[in-house]
Amino acid sequence: MYSTVVRSSASKFHFLQTLRTIHTKEPNRRVAVTGLGVISPVGCQAETAWTNIVNGKCGIGRLDDSSYAKLPCRIAGQIQRSELRIDGAFTKSELKTMAPATTLALLAADEAIKSSKIDTTDRELQLRTGVAIGMGMIDLVDVCETNRALETGYNRVSPFFVPRILPNMAAGQVSIKYGLQGPNHAVSTACATGVHAIGDSFRFIKYGDADVMVCGAAESCISPLAIAGFCRLRALSTSSNDKPDKASRPFDRNRDGFVMGEGAAILILEELEHAKRRNAPIYAEILGYGLSGDASHLTAPQEDGAGAFLAMQRAVTDAGINSTDVQYINAHATSTPIGDAIETRAIKRLFGEHAKRLAVSSTKGAHGHLLGSAGNLEAAFTVLACRDGTIPPTINLENVTDDMDLNFVPNESQLWTRNGRRISLKNSFGFGGTNASICIAEFIDS
């Protein structure tokens, strides 16, 4: 009896110490990226996708199913199903409980965790590791099919319907699979979702709420209804159905809308000293995070780019650097006539004369716009750009207007000529006027 009490008291003491550690505010903690996982139209492993991006390969193709035949847009950035091997990764029972986006998140998380070489069975680490994974849109096909099932009878509605459509279930499933009991967080801020998830995770670690975060987003909502809805908004490219690999053309004079994509990307963020103690691979470092709201319009950003300007400015300030320290911007640029021009305007406003010395590129020409999972996929590419000293290209960039006079890295990757530490910004902006920017840098142990 005595020994039981002693063990109980010791356990209670350890638990209280853990809580004290969790709630200790340490804003000077450095945050490293120690793992990456990617499921995308340009490849289903991080290094494969990165190689394809650097080489300017395009993963956008035709939507051949007859259900798309009468739609103005009949192209998308789809994942090659042969690369996924979904059936081998999940049982039929598991698949009944998950939305397609959740399966993508779990596959990307598995790669990210393995690449970080972290031991998710370690009990103390489980207590200090959290998850922040979001999605921009639920699966509309599931909603439509369930509604049709209801018309034939109440009992035809799956008991897993609600869990499948909840935006936080990707985070929940990852947390459950690996026993992670740190913050369990989900973000759904339209096309800014992925960057918000990474930025929030950065702050969870910076302020001591966790030592490790599994973060990012997933999106799998390509369907006739989704395509039709975005077409009605006049947001999608409709002029290149016969040449899908040329449809997404950020910053180009002839851009006419974005191309919808799907996929997931997961980053492992980790407190630097924690990562160093376990000899973790360190890809890059997160320096800062900025957020803003346009307070303007449902779908269009402010014409002067005020929201984008504020997000970037706040990320730079949070990073404790000068704007002239930034050398590369991975732009949100989705290939819409209005959005790309406004982001360019905001970059020029913030960086002034230094803007002419920046490299600015958008990889969306290669994989399309992954909606909620766009920013995190592109953040993964930005991390690898900082690691390798290679700036990914903006493919399909053939002509620009006179006011679009920055180095948009047209069609071929560029060597990141070292001028001090490699420092970048990754931008993401979403409907409703929600904006996010994170500052990602080459890791230097100093």
CSV table of C-alpha atoms in Angstrom, one decimal:
chain,number,residue,atom,x,y,z
A,1,MET,CA,0.0,0.0,0.0
A,2,TYR,CA,2.8,2.4,0.9
A,3,SER,CA,4.7,1.8,-2.3
A,4,THR,CA,1.5,2.4,-4.3
A,5,VAL,CA,1.1,5.8,-2.5
A,6,VAL,CA,4.7,6.7,-3.2
A,7,ARG,CA,4.4,5.9,-6.8
A,8,SER,CA,1.1,7.8,-7.1
A,9,SER,CA,2.7,10.8,-5.4
A,10,ALA,CA,5.7,10.6,-7.7
A,11,SER,CA,3.5,10.4,-10.7
A,12,LYS,CA,1.4,13.3,-9.5
A,13,PHE,CA,4.6,15.4,-9.0
A,14,HIS,CA,5.9,14.5,-12.5
A,15,PHE,CA,2.5,15.5,-14.0
A,16,LEU,CA,2.5,18.8,-12.1
A,17,GLN,CA,6.1,19.5,-13.2
A,18,THR,CA,5.0,18.8,-16.8
A,19,LEU,CA,2.1,21.2,-16.5
A,20,ARG,CA,4.5,23.9,-15.1
A,21,THR,CA,6.8,23.3,-18.0
A,22,ILE,CA,4.0,23.5,-20.5
A,23,HIS,CA,2.8,26.9,-19.2
A,24,THR,CA,6.2,28.5,-18.8
A,25,LYS,CA,6.4,31.4,-21.2
A,26,GLU,CA,9.7,31.3,-23.0
A,27,PRO,CA,9.3,33.6,-26.1
A,28,ASN,CA,13.0,33.4,-27.0
A,29,ARG,CA,12.9,29.7,-27.8
A,30,ARG,CA,14.1,29.0,-31.3
A,31,VAL,CA,12.0,26.8,-33.6
A,32,ALA,CA,13.5,24.5,-36.2
A,33,VAL,CA,11.9,22.4,-39.0
A,34,THR,CA,13.0,18.8,-38.4
A,35,GLY,CA,10.7,16.9,-40.7
A,36,LEU,CA,8.7,17.1,-44.0
A,37,GLY,CA,6.0,15.1,-45.6
A,38,VAL,CA,4.4,15.8,-49.0
A,39,ILE,CA,1.5,14.4,-51.0
A,40,SER,CA,1.0,16.5,-54.1
A,41,PRO,CA,0.3,16.6,-57.8
A,42,VAL,CA,4.1,16.9,-58.4
A,43,GLY,CA,5.1,14.0,-56.2
A,44,CYS,CA,4.1,12.0,-53.1
A,45,GLN,CA,7.4,12.4,-51.2
A,46,ALA,CA,9.0,15.6,-50.1
A,47,GLU,CA,12.3,15.1,-52.0
A,48,THR,CA,10.6,13.8,-55.1
A,49,ALA,CA,8.2,16.8,-55.2
A,50,TRP,CA,11.0,19.2,-54.6
A,51,THR,CA,13.1,17.8,-57.5
A,52,ASN,CA,10.1,18.1,-59.8
A,53,ILE,CA,9.4,21.6,-58.7
A,54,VAL,CA,13.1,22.7,-59.2
A,55,ASN,CA,13.1,21.1,-62.7
A,56,GLY,CA,9.9,22.9,-63.7
A,57,LYS,CA,7.7,19.8,-64.1
A,58,CYS,CA,3.9,20.3,-64.1
A,59,GLY,CA,1.3,18.1,-62.4
A,60,ILE,CA,-1.8,19.7,-63.8
A,61,GLY,CA,-4.0,17.6,-66.2
A,62,ARG,CA,-7.4,17.1,-67.6
A,63,LEU,CA,-10.6,16.1,-65.7
A,64,ASP,CA,-11.8,13.4,-68.1
A,65,ASP,CA,-14.8,12.2,-66.2
A,66,SER,CA,-18.1,13.0,-68.0
A,67,SER,CA,-19.4,14.8,-65.0
A,68,TYR,CA,-17.0,17.7,-65.8
A,69,ALA,CA,-17.8,17.8,-69.5
A,70,LYS,CA,-20.2,20.8,-69.4
A,71,LEU,CA,-18.2,22.9,-66.9
A,72,PRO,CA,-16.1,25.9,-68.1
A,73,CYS,CA,-13.0,24.5,-66.3
A,74,ARG,CA,-12.1,20.9,-66.9
A,75,ILE,CA,-8.5,20.8,-65.5
A,76,ALA,CA,-7.0,20.3,-62.0
A,77,GLY,CA,-3.8,19.4,-60.2
A,78,GLN,CA,-4.6,15.8,-59.1
A,79,ILE,CA,-2.5,13.3,-57.2
A,80,GLN,CA,-1.4,10.2,-59.0
A,81,ARG,CA,-3.4,7.6,-57.2
A,82,SER,CA,-0.9,4.9,-58.1
A,83,GLU,CA,1.6,6.7,-55.9
A,84,LEU,CA,-0.7,6.8,-52.9
A,85,ARG,CA,-1.4,3.2,-52.2
A,86,ILE,CA,-4.3,4.1,-50.0
A,87,ASP,CA,-5.6,0.6,-49.7
A,88,GLY,CA,-2.3,-0.6,-48.3
A,89,ALA,CA,-2.1,2.2,-45.8
A,90,PHE,CA,-5.6,1.9,-44.3
A,91,THR,CA,-8.1,-0.8,-43.6
A,92,LYS,CA,-11.6,-0.6,-45.1
A,93,SER,CA,-13.0,0.1,-41.6
A,94,GLU,CA,-10.6,3.0,-41.1
A,95,LEU,CA,-11.4,4.5,-44.5
A,96,LYS,CA,-15.1,4.6,-43.5
A,97,THR,CA,-14.3,7.0,-40.7
A,98,MET,CA,-12.1,9.4,-42.7
A,99,ALA,CA,-12.6,12.1,-45.3
A,100,PRO,CA,-10.2,11.8,-48.3
A,101,ALA,CA,-8.2,14.9,-47.0
A,102,THR,CA,-7.7,13.1,-43.7
A,103,THR,CA,-6.1,10.1,-45.4
A,104,LEU,CA,-3.7,12.5,-47.2
A,105,ALA,CA,-2.8,14.2,-43.9
A,106,LEU,CA,-2.0,10.9,-42.3
A,107,LEU,CA,0.2,9.8,-45.2
A,108,ALA,CA,2.1,13.1,-45.2
A,109,ALA,CA,2.4,13.0,-41.4
A,110,ASP,CA,3.8,9.5,-41.5
A,111,GLU,CA,6.6,10.7,-43.9
A,112,ALA,CA,7.3,13.8,-41.9
A,113,ILE,CA,7.6,11.9,-38.6
A,114,LYS,CA,9.8,9.3,-40.1
A,115,SER,CA,12.0,12.0,-41.7
A,116,SER,CA,12.4,13.8,-38.4
A,117,LYS,CA,13.5,10.5,-36.8
A,118,ILE,CA,11.4,11.3,-33.7
A,119,ASP,CA,10.3,8.5,-31.4
A,120,THR,CA,6.5,8.9,-31.0
A,121,THR,CA,6.3,6.0,-28.5
A,122,ASP,CA,8.2,8.0,-25.9
A,123,ARG,CA,5.7,8.9,-23.2
A,124,GLU,CA,7.3,12.2,-22.2
A,125,LEU,CA,7.6,13.3,-25.8
A,126,GLN,CA,3.9,12.4,-26.4
A,127,LEU,CA,3.0,14.8,-23.7
A,128,ARG,CA,5.0,17.6,-25.2
A,129,THR,CA,4.1,17.0,-28.9
A,130,GLY,CA,1.0,18.6,-30.4
A,131,VAL,CA,-0.8,18.7,-33.7
A,132,ALA,CA,-2.1,21.6,-35.8
A,133,ILE,CA,-3.6,20.4,-39.1
A,134,GLY,CA,-6.4,22.2,-40.9
A,135,MET,CA,-8.3,22.1,-44.2
A,136,GLY,CA,-10.0,24.8,-46.2
A,137,MET,CA,-13.1,22.9,-47.4
A,138,ILE,CA,-15.0,19.8,-46.4
A,139,ASP,CA,-15.6,17.0,-48.9
A,140,LEU,CA,-18.7,18.2,-50.9
A,141,VAL,CA,-19.1,14.8,-52.6
A,142,ASP,CA,-19.6,13.2,-49.1
A,143,VAL,CA,-22.3,15.8,-48.3
A,144,CYS,CA,-24.1,15.2,-51.6
A,145,GLU,CA,-24.0,11.4,-51.4
A,146,THR,CA,-25.2,11.4,-47.8
A,147,ASN,CA,-28.1,13.7,-48.6
A,148,ARG,CA,-29.1,11.3,-51.3
A,149,ALA,CA,-28.8,8.4,-48.8
A,150,LEU,CA,-31.1,10.3,-46.4
A,151,GLU,CA,-33.7,10.5,-49.1
A,152,THR,CA,-33.9,6.7,-49.1
A,153,GLY,CA,-34.0,6.4,-45.3
A,154,TYR,CA,-32.6,7.7,-42.0
A,155,ASN,CA,-30.7,4.5,-41.4
A,156,ARG,CA,-28.7,4.9,-44.7
A,157,VAL,CA,-26.8,7.9,-43.2
A,158,SER,CA,-23.4,6.8,-42.0
A,159,PRO,CA,-22.7,7.2,-38.3
A,160,PHE,CA,-19.3,8.5,-39.4
A,161,PHE,CA,-20.7,11.3,-41.6
A,162,VAL,CA,-20.2,14.0,-39.1
A,163,PRO,CA,-16.7,13.0,-38.1
A,164,ARG,CA,-15.7,12.8,-41.8
A,165,ILE,CA,-16.8,16.4,-42.5
A,166,LEU,CA,-15.4,18.1,-39.4
A,167,PRO,CA,-12.3,20.2,-40.4
A,168,ASN,CA,-10.4,19.3,-37.2
A,169,MET,CA,-10.5,15.5,-37.8
A,170,ALA,CA,-7.2,15.3,-39.7
A,171,ALA,CA,-5.6,16.8,-36.6
A,172,GLY,CA,-7.6,14.5,-34.4
A,173,GLN,CA,-6.7,11.3,-36.3
A,174,VAL,CA,-3.0,12.2,-36.3
A,175,SER,CA,-3.1,12.9,-32.6
A,176,ILE,CA,-4.9,9.6,-31.9
A,177,LYS,CA,-2.6,7.5,-34.1
A,178,TYR,CA,0.6,8.7,-32.4
A,179,GLY,CA,-0.8,9.3,-28.9
A,180,LEU,CA,0.2,13.0,-29.0
A,181,GLN,CA,-1.2,14.9,-26.1
A,182,GLY,CA,0.1,18.4,-26.6
A,183,PRO,CA,-2.1,21.1,-28.3
A,184,ASN,CA,-4.7,19.5,-30.6
A,185,HIS,CA,-5.5,22.4,-32.9
A,186,ALA,CA,-7.2,22.9,-36.3
A,187,VAL,CA,-7.2,25.9,-38.5
A,188,SER,CA,-9.7,26.6,-41.3
A,189,THR,CA,-9.0,30.0,-42.8
A,190,ALA,CA,-9.6,29.3,-46.5
A,191,CYS,CA,-6.4,29.5,-48.6
A,192,ALA,CA,-4.4,30.8,-45.6
A,193,THR,CA,-5.1,27.7,-43.6
A,194,GLY,CA,-1.7,25.9,-44.0
A,195,VAL,CA,0.4,29.0,-43.1
A,196,HIS,CA,-1.8,29.8,-40.2
A,197,ALA,CA,-1.3,26.2,-38.9
A,198,ILE,CA,2.5,26.5,-39.2
A,199,GLY,CA,2.5,29.9,-37.7
A,200,ASP,CA,0.3,29.0,-34.7
A,201,SER,CA,2.5,25.9,-34.1
A,202,PHE,CA,5.6,28.1,-34.2
A,203,ARG,CA,4.1,30.2,-31.4
A,204,PHE,CA,3.0,27.1,-29.4
A,205,ILE,CA,6.6,26.1,-29.3
A,206,LYS,CA,8.0,29.6,-28.8
A,207,TYR,CA,5.9,30.2,-25.8
A,208,GLY,CA,6.4,26.8,-24.2
A,209,ASP,CA,3.0,25.0,-24.9
A,210,ALA,CA,4.9,22.3,-26.7
A,211,ASP,CA,8.3,21.1,-27.7
A,212,VAL,CA,7.3,19.5,-31.0
A,213,MET,CA,4.4,20.3,-33.4
A,214,VAL,CA,3.1,18.2,-36.3
A,215,CYS,CA,1.6,20.9,-38.5
A,216,GLY,CA,0.2,21.7,-41.9
A,217,ALA,CA,-3.0,21.1,-43.8
A,218,ALA,CA,-4.7,18.8,-46.3
A,219,GLU,CA,-7.2,19.4,-49.1
A,220,SER,CA,-9.1,16.9,-51.3
A,221,CYS,CA,-12.2,18.6,-52.7
A,222,ILE,CA,-11.9,18.4,-56.5
A,223,SER,CA,-15.4,17.5,-57.6
A,224,PRO,CA,-17.9,18.8,-60.2
A,225,LEU,CA,-19.7,20.8,-57.5
A,226,ALA,CA,-16.5,22.5,-56.2
A,227,ILE,CA,-15.3,23.2,-59.7
A,228,ALA,CA,-18.7,24.6,-60.7
A,229,GLY,CA,-18.8,26.8,-57.5
A,230,PHE,CA,-15.4,28.4,-58.2
A,231,CYS,CA,-16.3,28.8,-61.9
A,232,ARG,CA,-19.4,30.8,-60.8
A,233,LEU,CA,-17.1,33.0,-58.8
A,234,ARG,CA,-15.0,33.4,-62.0
A,235,ALA,CA,-12.0,32.4,-60.1
A,236,LEU,CA,-10.8,29.4,-62.2
A,237,SER,CA,-8.8,29.3,-65.4
A,238,THR,CA,-11.1,28.4,-68.3
A,239,SER,CA,-9.0,29.2,-71.4
A,240,SER,CA,-6.6,26.3,-71.3
A,241,ASN,CA,-8.7,23.1,-71.1
A,242,ASP,CA,-6.8,21.8,-74.1
A,243,LYS,CA,-3.4,22.6,-72.6
A,244,PRO,CA,-3.6,22.0,-68.9
A,245,ASP,CA,0.1,22.2,-68.3
A,246,LYS,CA,0.0,25.9,-69.4
A,247,ALA,CA,-3.1,26.9,-67.5
A,248,SER,CA,-1.7,28.1,-64.2
A,249,ARG,CA,0.6,31.0,-64.9
A,250,PRO,CA,1.3,33.2,-61.9
A,251,PHE,CA,2.3,36.8,-62.7
A,252,ASP,CA,1.9,36.2,-66.5
A,253,ARG,CA,0.1,38.8,-68.6
A,254,ASN,CA,-2.3,36.2,-69.8
A,255,ARG,CA,-3.3,34.6,-66.5
A,256,ASP,CA,-7.0,34.1,-66.2
A,257,GLY,CA,-7.6,32.3,-63.0
A,258,PHE,CA,-6.3,29.6,-60.7
A,259,VAL,CA,-6.3,25.8,-61.2
A,260,MET,CA,-7.6,23.7,-58.3
A,261,GLY,CA,-5.2,21.2,-56.8
A,262,GLU,CA,-5.3,18.7,-54.0
A,263,GLY,CA,-2.8,17.2,-51.5
A,264,ALA,CA,-1.2,17.6,-48.1
A,265,ALA,CA,2.0,18.8,-46.6
A,266,ILE,CA,3.1,18.3,-43.0
A,267,LEU,CA,6.0,20.0,-41.3
A,268,ILE,CA,7.6,18.9,-38.0
A,269,LEU,CA,8.5,22.0,-35.9
A,270,GLU,CA,10.7,21.5,-32.9
A,271,GLU,CA,12.3,23.6,-30.2
A,272,LEU,CA,15.9,23.9,-31.3
A,273,GLU,CA,17.6,22.6,-28.1
A,274,HIS,CA,15.2,19.7,-28.0
A,275,ALA,CA,16.1,18.9,-31.6
A,276,LYS,CA,19.8,19.2,-31.0
A,277,ARG,CA,19.7,16.9,-28.0
A,278,ARG,CA,18.4,14.1,-30.1
A,279,ASN,CA,20.6,14.9,-33.1
A,280,ALA,CA,17.5,15.6,-35.3
A,281,PRO,CA,17.9,16.6,-38.9
A,282,ILE,CA,17.4,20.4,-39.2
A,283,TYR,CA,16.1,21.6,-42.5
A,284,ALA,CA,15.5,25.3,-41.6
A,285,GLU,CA,14.4,27.7,-38.9
A,286,ILE,CA,11.1,29.6,-38.5
A,287,LEU,CA,12.0,33.2,-37.4
A,288,GLY,CA,8.6,35.0,-37.4
A,289,TYR,CA,4.9,35.0,-38.1
A,290,GLY,CA,2.5,37.8,-39.2
A,291,LEU,CA,-1.2,37.9,-39.6
A,292,SER,CA,-3.7,40.5,-40.8
A,293,GLY,CA,-7.2,41.1,-42.0
A,294,ASP,CA,-8.3,43.0,-45.1
A,295,ALA,CA,-11.6,44.1,-43.5
A,296,SER,CA,-12.7,44.8,-47.0
A,297,HIS,CA,-14.4,42.2,-49.2
A,298,LEU,CA,-15.6,38.5,-49.3
A,299,THR,CA,-13.2,37.4,-52.1
A,300,ALA,CA,-11.1,40.3,-53.3
A,301,PRO,CA,-8.1,41.8,-51.4
A,302,GLN,CA,-7.8,45.5,-51.0
A,303,GLU,CA,-6.5,47.1,-54.2
A,304,ASP,CA,-3.5,48.7,-52.4
A,305,GLY,CA,-2.5,45.4,-50.9
A,306,ALA,CA,-2.8,46.6,-47.3
A,307,GLY,CA,-3.6,43.2,-45.9
A,308,ALA,CA,-0.7,41.5,-47.6
A,309,PHE,CA,1.6,44.4,-46.6
A,310,LEU,CA,0.6,44.2,-42.9
A,311,ALA,CA,1.1,40.4,-42.8
A,312,MET,CA,4.6,40.5,-44.3
A,313,GLN,CA,5.6,43.6,-42.2
A,314,ARG,CA,4.5,41.8,-39.0
A,315,ALA,CA,6.3,38.6,-39.9
A,316,VAL,CA,9.5,40.6,-40.5
A,317,THR,CA,9.1,42.5,-37.2
A,318,ASP,CA,8.3,39.3,-35.3
A,319,ALA,CA,11.5,37.7,-36.8
A,320,GLY,CA,13.6,40.6,-35.4
A,321,ILE,CA,15.2,41.3,-38.8
A,322,ASN,CA,15.3,44.2,-41.3
A,323,SER,CA,13.2,44.0,-44.4
A,324,THR,CA,16.5,44.2,-46.4
A,325,ASP,CA,17.5,40.9,-44.8
A,326,VAL,CA,14.8,39.1,-46.8
A,327,GLN,CA,16.1,37.7,-50.1
A,328,TYR,CA,13.3,35.5,-51.4
A,329,ILE,CA,9.5,35.6,-51.2
A,330,ASN,CA,7.5,32.5,-52.0
A,331,ALA,CA,4.3,34.3,-53.1
A,332,HIS,CA,0.7,33.3,-52.7
A,333,ALA,CA,0.2,34.3,-56.4
A,334,THR,CA,-2.6,32.0,-57.6
A,335,SER,CA,-2.6,33.1,-61.2
A,336,THR,CA,-5.6,35.4,-60.9
A,337,PRO,CA,-5.5,38.8,-62.7
A,338,ILE,CA,-6.3,40.8,-59.6
A,339,GLY,CA,-4.6,38.9,-56.8
A,340,ASP,CA,-1.1,38.5,-58.4
A,341,ALA,CA,-1.0,42.3,-59.2
A,342,ILE,CA,-2.1,43.3,-55.7
A,343,GLU,CA,0.5,41.0,-54.0
A,344,THR,CA,3.2,42.5,-56.3
A,345,ARG,CA,2.0,46.0,-55.2
A,346,ALA,CA,2.3,45.0,-51.5
A,347,ILE,CA,5.8,43.6,-52.0
A,348,LYS,CA,7.0,46.8,-53.6
A,349,ARG,CA,5.4,49.0,-50.9
A,350,LEU,CA,7.1,47.1,-48.1
A,351,PHE,CA,10.5,46.6,-49.6
A,352,GLY,CA,10.9,49.7,-51.6
A,353,GLU,CA,14.1,49.8,-53.6
A,354,HIS,CA,15.1,46.4,-52.1
A,355,ALA,CA,12.2,44.8,-54.0
A,356,LYS,CA,14.3,45.0,-57.1
A,357,ARG,CA,16.9,42.7,-55.4
A,358,LEU,CA,14.4,40.1,-54.3
A,359,ALA,CA,13.6,36.9,-55.9
A,360,VAL,CA,9.8,36.3,-56.0
A,361,SER,CA,8.3,33.1,-57.3
A,362,SER,CA,5.1,31.0,-57.1
A,363,THR,CA,5.2,27.2,-57.6
A,364,LYS,CA,1.4,27.1,-58.3
A,365,GLY,CA,2.1,27.0,-62.0
A,366,ALA,CA,3.3,23.4,-61.4
A,367,HIS,CA,0.8,22.0,-58.9
A,368,GLY,CA,-2.2,24.4,-59.0
A,369,HIS,CA,-3.8,26.0,-56.0
A,370,LEU,CA,-4.4,23.5,-53.2
A,371,LEU,CA,-6.8,25.9,-51.4
A,372,GLY,CA,-6.3,25.3,-47.6
A,373,SER,CA,-3.2,23.1,-48.3
A,374,ALA,CA,-1.5,25.6,-50.6
A,375,GLY,CA,0.6,27.6,-48.0
A,376,ASN,CA,2.0,24.6,-46.2
A,377,LEU,CA,3.0,22.8,-49.4
A,378,GLU,CA,4.7,25.9,-50.6
A,379,ALA,CA,6.2,26.5,-47.1
A,380,ALA,CA,7.8,23.0,-47.4
A,381,PHE,CA,9.3,24.1,-50.8
A,382,THR,CA,10.5,27.3,-49.2
A,383,VAL,CA,12.2,25.3,-46.4
A,384,LEU,CA,14.0,23.2,-49.0
A,385,ALA,CA,15.0,26.4,-50.9
A,386,CYS,CA,16.6,27.7,-47.8
A,387,ARG,CA,18.4,24.4,-47.2
A,388,ASP,CA,19.7,23.9,-50.7
A,389,GLY,CA,20.2,27.4,-51.9
A,390,THR,CA,17.9,26.9,-54.9
A,391,ILE,CA,15.0,29.2,-55.7
A,392,PRO,CA,12.1,27.4,-57.4
A,393,PRO,CA,10.8,28.8,-60.7
A,394,THR,CA,7.5,30.3,-61.7
A,395,ILE,CA,6.7,28.2,-64.7
A,396,ASN,CA,4.6,29.4,-67.6
A,397,LEU,CA,5.8,32.9,-67.1
A,398,GLU,CA,6.2,34.3,-70.7
A,399,ASN,CA,5.1,38.0,-70.5
A,400,VAL,CA,4.5,40.5,-67.8
A,401,THR,CA,2.9,43.9,-67.7
A,402,ASP,CA,5.0,47.0,-67.1
A,403,ASP,CA,4.0,47.2,-63.4
A,404,MET,CA,5.0,43.6,-62.8
A,405,ASP,CA,8.8,44.3,-62.9
A,406,LEU,CA,10.2,42.1,-60.2
A,407,ASN,CA,12.5,39.0,-60.5
A,408,PHE,CA,9.7,36.4,-60.7
A,409,VAL,CA,12.2,33.6,-61.4
A,410,PRO,CA,10.7,32.8,-64.8
A,411,ASN,CA,10.6,29.1,-65.9
A,412,GLU,CA,14.0,28.0,-64.5
A,413,SER,CA,15.2,27.7,-61.0
A,414,GLN,CA,17.9,30.2,-59.9
A,415,LEU,CA,20.9,29.7,-57.7
A,416,TRP,CA,20.3,31.5,-54.4
A,417,THR,CA,23.5,33.6,-54.3
A,418,ARG,CA,24.6,33.8,-50.7
A,419,ASN,CA,24.4,37.3,-49.2
A,420,GLY,CA,24.5,36.5,-45.5
A,421,ARG,CA,22.0,34.1,-44.1
A,422,ARG,CA,19.3,32.9,-46.5
A,423,ILE,CA,16.0,34.4,-45.3
A,424,SER,CA,12.6,34.2,-47.0
A,425,LEU,CA,8.9,34.9,-46.5
A,426,LYS,CA,6.0,32.6,-47.4
A,427,ASN,CA,2.7,34.4,-48.0
A,428,SER,CA,-0.8,33.0,-48.0
A,429,PHE,CA,-4.1,34.9,-48.4
A,430,GLY,CA,-7.6,33.6,-48.2
A,431,PHE,CA,-11.2,34.6,-48.9
A,432,GLY,CA,-12.7,36.7,-46.2
A,433,GLY,CA,-9.6,38.8,-46.2
A,434,THR,CA,-7.4,36.6,-44.0
A,435,ASN,CA,-3.7,36.9,-44.5
A,436,ALA,CA,-0.6,35.2,-43.1
A,437,SER,CA,3.1,35.3,-43.7
A,438,ILE,CA,5.9,33.3,-42.1
A,439,CYS,CA,9.6,34.1,-42.1
A,440,ILE,CA,11.7,31.0,-42.9
A,441,ALA,CA,15.5,31.0,-42.8
A,442,GLU,CA,18.5,28.8,-43.4
A,443,PHE,CA,19.5,27.1,-40.1
A,444,ILE,CA,22.7,28.5,-38.7
A,445,ASP,CA,23.7,27.3,-35.2
A,446,SER,CA,24.8,30.4,-33.4
